[in-house]
Short mmCIF file of C-alpha atoms and ligand atoms in Angstrom, two decimals:
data_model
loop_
_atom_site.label_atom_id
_atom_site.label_comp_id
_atom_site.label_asym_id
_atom_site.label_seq_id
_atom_site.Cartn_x
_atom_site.Cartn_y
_atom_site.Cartn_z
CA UNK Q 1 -15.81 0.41 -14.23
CA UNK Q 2 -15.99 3.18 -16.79
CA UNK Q 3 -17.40 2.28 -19.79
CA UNK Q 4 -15.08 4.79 -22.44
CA UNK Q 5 -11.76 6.47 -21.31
CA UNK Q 6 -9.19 8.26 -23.24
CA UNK Q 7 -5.90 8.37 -22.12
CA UNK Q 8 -5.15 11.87 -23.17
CA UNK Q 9 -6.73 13.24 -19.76
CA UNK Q 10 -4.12 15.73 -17.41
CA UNK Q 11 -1.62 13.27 -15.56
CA UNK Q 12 -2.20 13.21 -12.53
CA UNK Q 13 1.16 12.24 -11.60
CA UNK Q 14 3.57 15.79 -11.92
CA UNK Q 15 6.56 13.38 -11.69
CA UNK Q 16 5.75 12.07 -15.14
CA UNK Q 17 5.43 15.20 -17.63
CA UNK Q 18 6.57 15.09 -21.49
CA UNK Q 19 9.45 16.81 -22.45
CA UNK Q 20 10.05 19.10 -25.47
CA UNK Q 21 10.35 16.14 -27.96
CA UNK Q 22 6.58 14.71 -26.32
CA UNK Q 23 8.71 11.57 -24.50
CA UNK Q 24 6.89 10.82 -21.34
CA UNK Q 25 9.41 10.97 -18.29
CA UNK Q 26 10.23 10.98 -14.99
CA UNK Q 27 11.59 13.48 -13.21
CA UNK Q 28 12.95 14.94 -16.72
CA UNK Q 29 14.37 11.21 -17.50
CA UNK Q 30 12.46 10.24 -20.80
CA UNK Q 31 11.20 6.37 -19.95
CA UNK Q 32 12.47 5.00 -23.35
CA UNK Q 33 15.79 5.46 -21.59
CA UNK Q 34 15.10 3.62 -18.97
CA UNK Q 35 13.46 0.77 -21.14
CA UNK Q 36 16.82 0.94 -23.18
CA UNK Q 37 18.65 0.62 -20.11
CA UNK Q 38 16.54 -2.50 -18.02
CA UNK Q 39 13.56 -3.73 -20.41
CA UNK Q 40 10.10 -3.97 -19.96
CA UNK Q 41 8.01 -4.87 -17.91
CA UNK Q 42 9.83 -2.34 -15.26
CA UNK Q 43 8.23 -0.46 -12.14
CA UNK Q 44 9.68 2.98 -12.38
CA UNK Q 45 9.46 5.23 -9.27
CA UNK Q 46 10.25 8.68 -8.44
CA UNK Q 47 12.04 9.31 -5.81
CA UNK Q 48 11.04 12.88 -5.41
CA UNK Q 49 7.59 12.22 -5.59
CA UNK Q 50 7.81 9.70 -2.54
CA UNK Q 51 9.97 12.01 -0.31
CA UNK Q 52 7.42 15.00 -0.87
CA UNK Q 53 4.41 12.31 -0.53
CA UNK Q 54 5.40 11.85 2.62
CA UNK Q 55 6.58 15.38 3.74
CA UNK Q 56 2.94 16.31 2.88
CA UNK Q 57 2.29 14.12 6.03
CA UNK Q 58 4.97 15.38 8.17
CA UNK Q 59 4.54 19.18 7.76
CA UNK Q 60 0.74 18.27 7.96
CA UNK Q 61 1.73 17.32 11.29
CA UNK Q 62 4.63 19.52 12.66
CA UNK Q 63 3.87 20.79 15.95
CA UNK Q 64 1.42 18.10 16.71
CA UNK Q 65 2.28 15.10 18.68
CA UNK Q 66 2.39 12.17 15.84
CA UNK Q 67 4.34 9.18 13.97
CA UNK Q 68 3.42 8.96 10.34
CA UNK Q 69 4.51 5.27 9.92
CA UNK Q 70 4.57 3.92 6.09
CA UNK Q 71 2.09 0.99 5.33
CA UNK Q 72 5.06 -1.58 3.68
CA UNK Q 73 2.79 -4.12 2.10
CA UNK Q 74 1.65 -0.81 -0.87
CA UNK Q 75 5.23 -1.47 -1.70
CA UNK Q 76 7.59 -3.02 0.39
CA UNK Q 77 11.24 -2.51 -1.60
CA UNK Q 78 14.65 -2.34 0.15
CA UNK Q 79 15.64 1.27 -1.86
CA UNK Q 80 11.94 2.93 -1.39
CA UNK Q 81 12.09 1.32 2.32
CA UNK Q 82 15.66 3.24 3.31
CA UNK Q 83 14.55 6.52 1.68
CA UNK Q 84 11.44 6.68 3.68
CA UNK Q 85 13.61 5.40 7.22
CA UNK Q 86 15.82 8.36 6.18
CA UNK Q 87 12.54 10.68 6.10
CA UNK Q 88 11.98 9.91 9.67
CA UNK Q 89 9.55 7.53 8.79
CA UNK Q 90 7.67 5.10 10.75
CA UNK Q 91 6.47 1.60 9.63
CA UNK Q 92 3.34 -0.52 9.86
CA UNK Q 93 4.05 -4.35 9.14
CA UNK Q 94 1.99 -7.34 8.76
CA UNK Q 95 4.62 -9.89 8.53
CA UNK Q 96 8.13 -11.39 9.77
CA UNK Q 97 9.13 -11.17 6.38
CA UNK Q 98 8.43 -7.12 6.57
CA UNK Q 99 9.93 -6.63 9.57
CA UNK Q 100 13.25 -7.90 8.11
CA UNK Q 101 12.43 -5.68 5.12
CA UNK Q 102 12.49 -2.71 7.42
CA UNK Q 103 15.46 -3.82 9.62
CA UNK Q 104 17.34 -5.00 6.41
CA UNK Q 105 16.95 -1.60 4.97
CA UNK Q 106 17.98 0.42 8.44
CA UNK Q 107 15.06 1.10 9.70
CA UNK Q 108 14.62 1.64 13.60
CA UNK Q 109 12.72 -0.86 15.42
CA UNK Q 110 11.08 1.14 17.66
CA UNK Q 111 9.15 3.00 15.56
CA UNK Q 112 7.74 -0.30 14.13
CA UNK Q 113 3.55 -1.00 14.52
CA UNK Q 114 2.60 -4.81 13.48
CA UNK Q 115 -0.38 -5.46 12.27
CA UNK Q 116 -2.48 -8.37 11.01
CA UNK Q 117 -4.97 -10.81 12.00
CA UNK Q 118 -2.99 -13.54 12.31
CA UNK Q 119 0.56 -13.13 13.57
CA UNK Q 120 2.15 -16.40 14.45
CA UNK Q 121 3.96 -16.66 17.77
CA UNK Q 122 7.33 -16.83 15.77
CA UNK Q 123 6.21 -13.65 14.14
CA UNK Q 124 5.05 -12.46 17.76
CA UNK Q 125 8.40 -13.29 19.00
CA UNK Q 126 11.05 -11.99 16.42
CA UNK Q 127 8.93 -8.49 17.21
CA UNK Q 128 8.91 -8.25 20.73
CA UNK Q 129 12.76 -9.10 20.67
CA UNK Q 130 13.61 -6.61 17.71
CA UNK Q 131 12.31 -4.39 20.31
CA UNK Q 132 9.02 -2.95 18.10
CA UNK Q 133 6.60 0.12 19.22
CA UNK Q 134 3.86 -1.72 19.24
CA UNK Q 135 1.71 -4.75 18.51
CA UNK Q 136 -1.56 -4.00 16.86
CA UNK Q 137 -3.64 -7.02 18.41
CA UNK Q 138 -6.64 -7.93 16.56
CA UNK Q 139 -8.66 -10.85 18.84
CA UNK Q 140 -9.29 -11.84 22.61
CA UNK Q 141 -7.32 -14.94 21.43
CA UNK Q 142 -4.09 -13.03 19.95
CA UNK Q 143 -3.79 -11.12 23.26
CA UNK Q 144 -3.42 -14.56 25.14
CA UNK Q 145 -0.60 -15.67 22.46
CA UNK Q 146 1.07 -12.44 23.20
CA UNK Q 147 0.72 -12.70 26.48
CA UNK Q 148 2.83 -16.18 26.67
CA UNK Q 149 5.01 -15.43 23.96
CA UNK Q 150 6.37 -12.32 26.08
CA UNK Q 151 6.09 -14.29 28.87
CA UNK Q 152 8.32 -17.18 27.81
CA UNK Q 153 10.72 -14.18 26.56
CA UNK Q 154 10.89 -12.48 29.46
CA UNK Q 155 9.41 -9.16 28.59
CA UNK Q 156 6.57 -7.43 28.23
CA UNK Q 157 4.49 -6.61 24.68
CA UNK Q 158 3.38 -3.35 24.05
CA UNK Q 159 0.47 -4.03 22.92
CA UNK Q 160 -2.85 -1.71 21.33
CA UNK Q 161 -6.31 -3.39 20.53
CA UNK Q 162 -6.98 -2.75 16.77
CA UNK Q 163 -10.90 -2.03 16.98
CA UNK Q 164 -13.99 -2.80 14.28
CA UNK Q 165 -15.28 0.79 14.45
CA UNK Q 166 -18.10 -0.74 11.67
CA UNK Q 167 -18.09 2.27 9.56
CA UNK Q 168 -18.66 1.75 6.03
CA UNK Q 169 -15.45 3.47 4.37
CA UNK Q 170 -17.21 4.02 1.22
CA UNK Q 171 -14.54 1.72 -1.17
CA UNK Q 172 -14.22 -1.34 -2.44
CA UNK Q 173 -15.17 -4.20 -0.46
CA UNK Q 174 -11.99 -5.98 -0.97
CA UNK Q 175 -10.55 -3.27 0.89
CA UNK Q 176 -12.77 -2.21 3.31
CA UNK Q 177 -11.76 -3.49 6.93
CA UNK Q 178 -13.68 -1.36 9.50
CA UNK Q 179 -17.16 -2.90 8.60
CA UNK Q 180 -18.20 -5.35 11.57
CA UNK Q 181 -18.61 -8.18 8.66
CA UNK Q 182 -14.76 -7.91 7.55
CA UNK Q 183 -12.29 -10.12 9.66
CA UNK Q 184 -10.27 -7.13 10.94
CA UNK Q 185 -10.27 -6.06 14.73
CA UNK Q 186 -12.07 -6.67 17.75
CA UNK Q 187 -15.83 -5.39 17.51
CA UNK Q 188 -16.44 -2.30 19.56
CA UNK Q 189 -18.89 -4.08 21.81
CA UNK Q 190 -15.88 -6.89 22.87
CA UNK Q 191 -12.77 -3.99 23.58
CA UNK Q 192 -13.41 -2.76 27.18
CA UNK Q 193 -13.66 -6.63 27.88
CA UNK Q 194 -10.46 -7.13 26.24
CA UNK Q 195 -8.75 -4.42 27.52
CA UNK Q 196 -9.27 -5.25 30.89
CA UNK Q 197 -8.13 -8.54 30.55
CA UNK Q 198 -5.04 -6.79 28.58
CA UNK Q 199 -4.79 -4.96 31.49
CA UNK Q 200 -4.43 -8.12 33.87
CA UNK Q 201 -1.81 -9.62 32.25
CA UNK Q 202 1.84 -9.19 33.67
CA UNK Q 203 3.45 -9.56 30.48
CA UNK Q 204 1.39 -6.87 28.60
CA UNK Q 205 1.99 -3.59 28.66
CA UNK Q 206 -0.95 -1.30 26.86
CA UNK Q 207 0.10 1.55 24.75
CA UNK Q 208 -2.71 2.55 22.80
CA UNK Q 209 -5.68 1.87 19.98
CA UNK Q 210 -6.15 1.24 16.78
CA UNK Q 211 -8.08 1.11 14.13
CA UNK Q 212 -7.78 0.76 10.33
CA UNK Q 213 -11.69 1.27 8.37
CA UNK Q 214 -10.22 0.56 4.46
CA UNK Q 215 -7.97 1.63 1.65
CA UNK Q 216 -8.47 4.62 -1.21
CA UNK Q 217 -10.88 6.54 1.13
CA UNK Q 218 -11.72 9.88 -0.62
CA UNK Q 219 -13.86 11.57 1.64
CA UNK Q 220 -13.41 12.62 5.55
CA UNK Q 221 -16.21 11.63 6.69
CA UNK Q 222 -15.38 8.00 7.79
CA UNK Q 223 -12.35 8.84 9.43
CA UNK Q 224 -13.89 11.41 11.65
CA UNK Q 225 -16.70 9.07 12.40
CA UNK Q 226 -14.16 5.79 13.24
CA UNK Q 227 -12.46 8.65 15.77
CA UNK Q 228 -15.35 9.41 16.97
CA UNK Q 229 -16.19 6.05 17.96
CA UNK Q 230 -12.52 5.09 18.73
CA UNK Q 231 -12.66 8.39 21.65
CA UNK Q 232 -15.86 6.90 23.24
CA UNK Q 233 -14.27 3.49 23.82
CA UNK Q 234 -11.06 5.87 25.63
CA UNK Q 235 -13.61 7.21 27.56
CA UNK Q 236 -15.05 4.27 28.56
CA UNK Q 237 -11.58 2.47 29.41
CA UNK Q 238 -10.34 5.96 31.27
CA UNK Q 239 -13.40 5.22 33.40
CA UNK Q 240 -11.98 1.52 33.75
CA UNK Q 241 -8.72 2.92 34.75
CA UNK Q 242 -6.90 2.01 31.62
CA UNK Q 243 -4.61 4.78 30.16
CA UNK Q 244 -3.75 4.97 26.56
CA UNK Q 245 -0.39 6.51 25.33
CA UNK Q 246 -1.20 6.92 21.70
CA UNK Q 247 -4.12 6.81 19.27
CA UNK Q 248 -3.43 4.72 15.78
CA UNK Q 249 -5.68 5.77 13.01
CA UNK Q 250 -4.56 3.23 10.69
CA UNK Q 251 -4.20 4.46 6.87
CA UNK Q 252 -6.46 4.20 3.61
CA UNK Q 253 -6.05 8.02 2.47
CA UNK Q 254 -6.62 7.06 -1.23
CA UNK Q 255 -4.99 8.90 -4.47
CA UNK Q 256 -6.32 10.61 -7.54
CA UNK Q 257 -5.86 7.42 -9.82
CA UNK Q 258 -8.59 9.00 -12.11
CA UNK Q 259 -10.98 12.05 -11.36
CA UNK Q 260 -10.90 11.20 -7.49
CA UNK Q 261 -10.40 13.99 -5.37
CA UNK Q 262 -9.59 12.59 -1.60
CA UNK Q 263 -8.98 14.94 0.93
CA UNK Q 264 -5.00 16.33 1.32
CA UNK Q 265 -2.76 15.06 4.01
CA UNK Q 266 -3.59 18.84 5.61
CA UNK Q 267 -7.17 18.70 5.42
CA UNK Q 268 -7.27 15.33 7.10
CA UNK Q 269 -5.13 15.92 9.90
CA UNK Q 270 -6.96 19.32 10.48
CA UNK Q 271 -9.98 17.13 10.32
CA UNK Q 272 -8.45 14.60 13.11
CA UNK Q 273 -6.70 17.13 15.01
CA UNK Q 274 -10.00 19.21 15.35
CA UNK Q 275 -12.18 16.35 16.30
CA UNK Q 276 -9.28 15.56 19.08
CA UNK Q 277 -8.91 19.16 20.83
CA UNK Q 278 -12.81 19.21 20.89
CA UNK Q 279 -12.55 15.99 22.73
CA UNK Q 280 -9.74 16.63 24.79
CA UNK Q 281 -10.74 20.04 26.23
CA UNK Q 282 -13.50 18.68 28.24
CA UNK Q 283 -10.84 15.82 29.66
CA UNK Q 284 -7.75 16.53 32.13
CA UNK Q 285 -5.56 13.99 30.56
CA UNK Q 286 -2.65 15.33 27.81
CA UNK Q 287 -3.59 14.61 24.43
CA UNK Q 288 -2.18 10.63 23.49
CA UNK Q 289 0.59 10.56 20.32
CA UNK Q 290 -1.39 10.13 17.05
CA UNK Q 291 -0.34 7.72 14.87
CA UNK Q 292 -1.61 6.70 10.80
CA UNK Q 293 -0.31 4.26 8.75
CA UNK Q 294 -0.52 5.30 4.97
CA UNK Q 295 1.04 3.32 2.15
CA UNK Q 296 -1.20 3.98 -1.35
CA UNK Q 297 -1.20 7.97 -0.49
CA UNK Q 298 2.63 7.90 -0.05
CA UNK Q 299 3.99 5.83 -3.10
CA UNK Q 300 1.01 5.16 -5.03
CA UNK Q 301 1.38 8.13 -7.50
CA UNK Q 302 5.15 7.64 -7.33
CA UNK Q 303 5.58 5.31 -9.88
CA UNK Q 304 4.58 3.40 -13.30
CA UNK Q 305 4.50 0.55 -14.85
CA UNK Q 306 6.40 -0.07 -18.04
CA UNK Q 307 5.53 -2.39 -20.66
CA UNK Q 308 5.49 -2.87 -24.26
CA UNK Q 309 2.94 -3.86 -26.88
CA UNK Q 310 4.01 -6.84 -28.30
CA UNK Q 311 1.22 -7.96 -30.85
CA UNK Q 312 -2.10 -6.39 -31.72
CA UNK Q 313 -4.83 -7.99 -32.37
CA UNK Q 314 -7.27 -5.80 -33.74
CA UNK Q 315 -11.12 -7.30 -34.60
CA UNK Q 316 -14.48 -7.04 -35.87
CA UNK Q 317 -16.26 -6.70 -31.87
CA UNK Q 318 -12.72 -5.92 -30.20
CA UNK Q 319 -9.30 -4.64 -30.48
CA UNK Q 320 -6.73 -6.43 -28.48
CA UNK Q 321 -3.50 -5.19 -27.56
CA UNK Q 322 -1.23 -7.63 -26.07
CA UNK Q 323 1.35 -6.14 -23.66
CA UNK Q 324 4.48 -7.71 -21.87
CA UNK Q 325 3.30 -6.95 -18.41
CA UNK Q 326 0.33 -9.04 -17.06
CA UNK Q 327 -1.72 -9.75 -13.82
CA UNK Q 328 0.96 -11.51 -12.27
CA UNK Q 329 2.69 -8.13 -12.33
CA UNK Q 330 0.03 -5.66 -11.64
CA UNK Q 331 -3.11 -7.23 -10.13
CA UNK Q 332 -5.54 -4.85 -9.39
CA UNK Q 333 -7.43 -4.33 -12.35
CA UNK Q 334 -8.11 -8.52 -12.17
CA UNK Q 335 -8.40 -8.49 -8.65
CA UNK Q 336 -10.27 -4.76 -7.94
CA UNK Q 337 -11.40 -4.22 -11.20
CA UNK Q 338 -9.02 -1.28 -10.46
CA UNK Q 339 -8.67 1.60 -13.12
CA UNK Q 340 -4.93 2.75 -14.08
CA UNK Q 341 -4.68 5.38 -16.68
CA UNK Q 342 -2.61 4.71 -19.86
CA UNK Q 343 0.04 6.49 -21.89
CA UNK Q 344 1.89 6.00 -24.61
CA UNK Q 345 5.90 6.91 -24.35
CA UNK Q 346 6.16 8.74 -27.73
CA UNK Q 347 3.50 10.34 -29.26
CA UNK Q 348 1.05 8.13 -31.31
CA UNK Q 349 2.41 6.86 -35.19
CA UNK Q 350 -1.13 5.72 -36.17
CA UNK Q 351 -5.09 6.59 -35.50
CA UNK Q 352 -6.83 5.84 -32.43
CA UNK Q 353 -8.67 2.59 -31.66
CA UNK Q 354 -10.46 1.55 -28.56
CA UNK Q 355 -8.41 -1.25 -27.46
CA UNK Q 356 -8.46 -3.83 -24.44
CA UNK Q 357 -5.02 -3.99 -23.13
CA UNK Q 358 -4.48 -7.84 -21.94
CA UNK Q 359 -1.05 -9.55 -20.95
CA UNK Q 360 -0.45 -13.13 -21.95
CA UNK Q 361 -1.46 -14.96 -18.45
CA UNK Q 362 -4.03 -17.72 -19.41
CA UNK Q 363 -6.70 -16.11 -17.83
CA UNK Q 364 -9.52 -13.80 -18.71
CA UNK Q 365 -9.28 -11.70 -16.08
CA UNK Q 366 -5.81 -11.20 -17.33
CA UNK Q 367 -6.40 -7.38 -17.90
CA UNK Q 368 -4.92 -4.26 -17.27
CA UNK Q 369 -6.71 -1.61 -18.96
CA UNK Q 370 -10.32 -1.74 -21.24
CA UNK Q 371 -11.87 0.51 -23.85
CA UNK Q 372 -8.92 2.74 -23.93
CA UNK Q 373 -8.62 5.10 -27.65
CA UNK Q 374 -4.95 5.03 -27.72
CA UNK Q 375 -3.04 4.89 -31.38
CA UNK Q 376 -1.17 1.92 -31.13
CA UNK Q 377 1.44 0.25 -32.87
CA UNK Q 378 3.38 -3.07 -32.36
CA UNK Q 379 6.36 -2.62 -30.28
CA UNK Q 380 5.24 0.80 -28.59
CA UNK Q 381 5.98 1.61 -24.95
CA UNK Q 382 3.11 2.36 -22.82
CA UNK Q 383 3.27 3.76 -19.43
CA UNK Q 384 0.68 2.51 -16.42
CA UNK Q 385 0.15 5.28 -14.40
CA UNK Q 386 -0.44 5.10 -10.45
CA UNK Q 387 1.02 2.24 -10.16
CA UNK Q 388 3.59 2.85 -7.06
CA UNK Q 389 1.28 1.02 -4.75
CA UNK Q 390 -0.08 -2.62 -4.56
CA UNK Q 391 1.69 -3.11 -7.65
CA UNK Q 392 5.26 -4.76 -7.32
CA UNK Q 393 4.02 -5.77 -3.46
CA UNK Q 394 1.55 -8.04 -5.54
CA UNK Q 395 2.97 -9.58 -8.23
CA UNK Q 396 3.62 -13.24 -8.55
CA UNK Q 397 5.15 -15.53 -10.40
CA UNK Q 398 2.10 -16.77 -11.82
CA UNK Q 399 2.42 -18.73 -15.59
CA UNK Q 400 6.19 -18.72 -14.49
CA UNK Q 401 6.83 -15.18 -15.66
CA UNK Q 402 10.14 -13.64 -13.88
CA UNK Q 403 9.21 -10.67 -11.66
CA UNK Q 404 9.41 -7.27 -13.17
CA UNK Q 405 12.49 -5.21 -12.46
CA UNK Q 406 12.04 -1.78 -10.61
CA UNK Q 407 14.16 1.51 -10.98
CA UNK Q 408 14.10 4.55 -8.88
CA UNK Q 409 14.67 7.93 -10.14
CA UNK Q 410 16.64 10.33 -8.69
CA UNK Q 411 16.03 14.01 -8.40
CA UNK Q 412 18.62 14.75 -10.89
CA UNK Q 413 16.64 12.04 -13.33
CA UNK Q 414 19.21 9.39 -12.74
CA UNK Q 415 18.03 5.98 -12.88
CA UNK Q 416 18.93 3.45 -10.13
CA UNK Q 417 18.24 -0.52 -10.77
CA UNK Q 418 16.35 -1.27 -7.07
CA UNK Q 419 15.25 -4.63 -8.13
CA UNK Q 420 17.15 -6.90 -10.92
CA UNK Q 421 14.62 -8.45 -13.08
CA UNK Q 422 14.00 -12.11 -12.30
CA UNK Q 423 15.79 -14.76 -14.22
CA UNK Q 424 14.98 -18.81 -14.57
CA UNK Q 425 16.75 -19.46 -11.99
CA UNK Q 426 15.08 -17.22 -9.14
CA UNK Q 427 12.12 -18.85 -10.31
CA UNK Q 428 13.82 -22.99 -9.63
CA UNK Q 429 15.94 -21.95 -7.09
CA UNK Q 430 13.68 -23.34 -3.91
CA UNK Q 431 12.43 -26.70 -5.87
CA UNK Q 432 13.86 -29.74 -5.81
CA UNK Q 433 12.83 -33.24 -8.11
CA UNK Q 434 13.15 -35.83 -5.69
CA UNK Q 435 15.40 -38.57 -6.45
CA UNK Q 436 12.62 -41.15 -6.56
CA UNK Q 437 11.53 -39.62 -9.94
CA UNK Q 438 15.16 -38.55 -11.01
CA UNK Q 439 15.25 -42.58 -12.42
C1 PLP O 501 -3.02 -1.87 4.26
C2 PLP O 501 -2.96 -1.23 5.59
C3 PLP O 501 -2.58 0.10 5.72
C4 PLP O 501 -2.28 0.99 4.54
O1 PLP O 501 -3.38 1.23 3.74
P1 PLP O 501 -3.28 2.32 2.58
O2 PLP O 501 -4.62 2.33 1.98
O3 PLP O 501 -2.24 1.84 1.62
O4 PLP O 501 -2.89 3.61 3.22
C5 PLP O 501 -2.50 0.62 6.99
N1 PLP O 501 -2.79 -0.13 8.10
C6 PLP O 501 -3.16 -1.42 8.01
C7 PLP O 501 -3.45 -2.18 9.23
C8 PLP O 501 -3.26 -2.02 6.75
O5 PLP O 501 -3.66 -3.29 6.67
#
């Protein structure tokens, strides 16, 4: 964590520039309309920043054999869902409740990966008969549930073996997944084992690999080596006979949140694509269809979080600003100790402070931003930037605050409700008093 920050640094979101009167907005739409319009705390996303997110990706990969799927869980609602199905998008899911997401939205099923370590065999089964690309199996003992679960269907699974490539993805350890200590994948020593027994099974059909090292990577260097690593093991199961239709490189590509500076979509598929025709032209098989999964690089810088300042408290050791959105609705600065950079709406009325910005959750780690030298008055919007990813996805209902409401922008700054803010009784409707205590 950085110990002093101002806020008035370059955005590093384009989408959300002032305009001549120095309102912050989006996509030309200042965000004190939007407050006006649907109250704070709201998620506000642009929708032209998504779409070109993700055409970074697809140009990055025209002519080249490849599925850019979209990671759900970074943010996993209906309206961003359809615009990225309309892009030509794939998806990567780690639930039932996703898959509906994406089928509910009209996405295709085929172009569905589903990963996870621990898939149910309901979950196992609404895939395989939605018809999916491709389960992303992640132990020796989720192959044999597969296995039966087709089995008892009928069919066959299309299955890939996520691997533990144990490279250290340089990030946070909450969300690094390729290190042989995290729970993810099968280790690299265990796949040929497991693929031959894949291989063996009537009701399995192999399609490919996997793997998936971590999120808000900002180097190349770990993806190249986990490809690296992932090509050997082909090797080794081409020797074994086993054939593998596509390569799935997972996601992680992180954002510029602050003065990070990961790699562009361009320069990492270069980097991939280079690594794969020095492999392949010593091999007599046709290069496999490359796949990623990336959900922070797509949405992540897409959208903000709005919120107002509802009391200060201002002290001798520490200056408290107490905002309407709280953990429950953005979690990563309690969870990751994750940095978002602040701004306020209209320009500043008073001097700057350092101030702690805090939400009213009864918790400490109830946080969303430290040491920040903002001028701040009571009742000022504040925009939290980045916050398009593993924002909404997270939130909870937690000190039974409703869920935030979440707007999407269009390219002619129109705003579009996507989500309805919660109300009392979203938050009742599933519990019952049983009559023994209704008296
Ligand atoms: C979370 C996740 C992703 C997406 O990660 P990002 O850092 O958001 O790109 C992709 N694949 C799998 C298996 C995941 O768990």
């Amino acid at each position: 964590m950085k110990p002093q920050i101002s806020s008035s640094g370059p955005l590093a979101q384009t989408a959300f520039q002032r305009n001549g009167a120095g309102l912050l907005c989006c996509d030309g739409l200042p965000l004190s309309e939007v407050s006006k319009t649907f109250g704070t705390p709201t998620y506000v996303y642009s929708e032209r920043t998504i779409v070109e997110a993700f055409q970074r990706f697809t140009q990055a990969a025209s002519g080249r054999n490849t599925l850019i799927c979209y990671a759900l869980k970074a943010n996993s609602s209906l309206g961003v869902i359809r615009l990225l199905a309309a892009q030509g998008a794939g998806f990567d899911i780690v639930s039932l409740g996703e898959l509906q997401r994406v089928i509910a939205a009209g996405g295709q099923a085929d172009r569905i990966v589903f990963s996870g370590v621990g898939k149910t065999q309901a979950e196992i089964a609404a895939a395989l008969q939605a018809g999916i690309k491709c389960i992303n199996v992640e132990s020796a003992a989720e192959l044999e549930m597969v296995a039966q679960t087709a089995g008892q269907l009928n069919t066959v699974a299309p299955i890939s073996l996520r691997v533990n490539p144990d490279i250290d993805a340089q990030t946070h350890p909450y969300i690094s997944t390729g290190l042989k200590d995290n729970k993810f994948g099968i280790p690299m020593d265990q796949a040929e084992t497991v693929y031959r027994r894949a291989q063996a099974l009537p009701s399995i059909s192999i399609q490919g690999i996997d793997c998936h090292i971590g999120s808000q990577i900002t180097s190349l260097a770990p993806f190249i080596d986990a490809l690296s690593r992932v090509l050997a093991l082909a090797d080794r199961l081409a020797a074994a006979g086993i054939t593998l239709h596509h390569l799935d490189l997972g996601g992680g590509l992180g954002i510029c949140y602050d003065q990070e500076t990961p790699p562009a979509p361009q320069a990492l598929l270069d980097a991939v694509f280079a690594r794969l025709a020095d492999w392949q032209h010593t091999r007599a098989t046709p290069l496999p269809e490359v796949l990623f999964e990336f959900g922070r690089a797509i949405v992540g810088n897409a959208g903000v979080l709005l919120t107002r300042v509802e009391l200060l408290k201002p002290s001798e050791h520490k200056n408290f600003a107490i905002i309407d959105a709280a953990m429950n609705d953005l979690m990563r600065p309690a969870l990751y100790e994750a940095w978002h950079a602040v701004e306020l709406v209209a320009p500043a009325t008073t001097n700057t402070k350092r101030w702690d910005l805090v939400g009213p959750v009864c918790e400490s780690g109830d946080w969303i931003a430290r040491d920040r030298e903002l001028g701040l008055a009571q009742g000022d919007l504040l925009a939290i930037l980045s916050a398009g990813a593993y924002g909404m996805s997270m939130s909870s209902n937690y000190n039974s605050r409703p869920r935030a409401a979440e707007v999407l922008v269009d390219r002619e700054g129109r705003a579009h409700l996507i989500r309805r803010r919660e109300e009392f009784s979203d938050l009742i409707g599933p519990e019952r008093i049983p009559d023994h205590l209704r008296g």
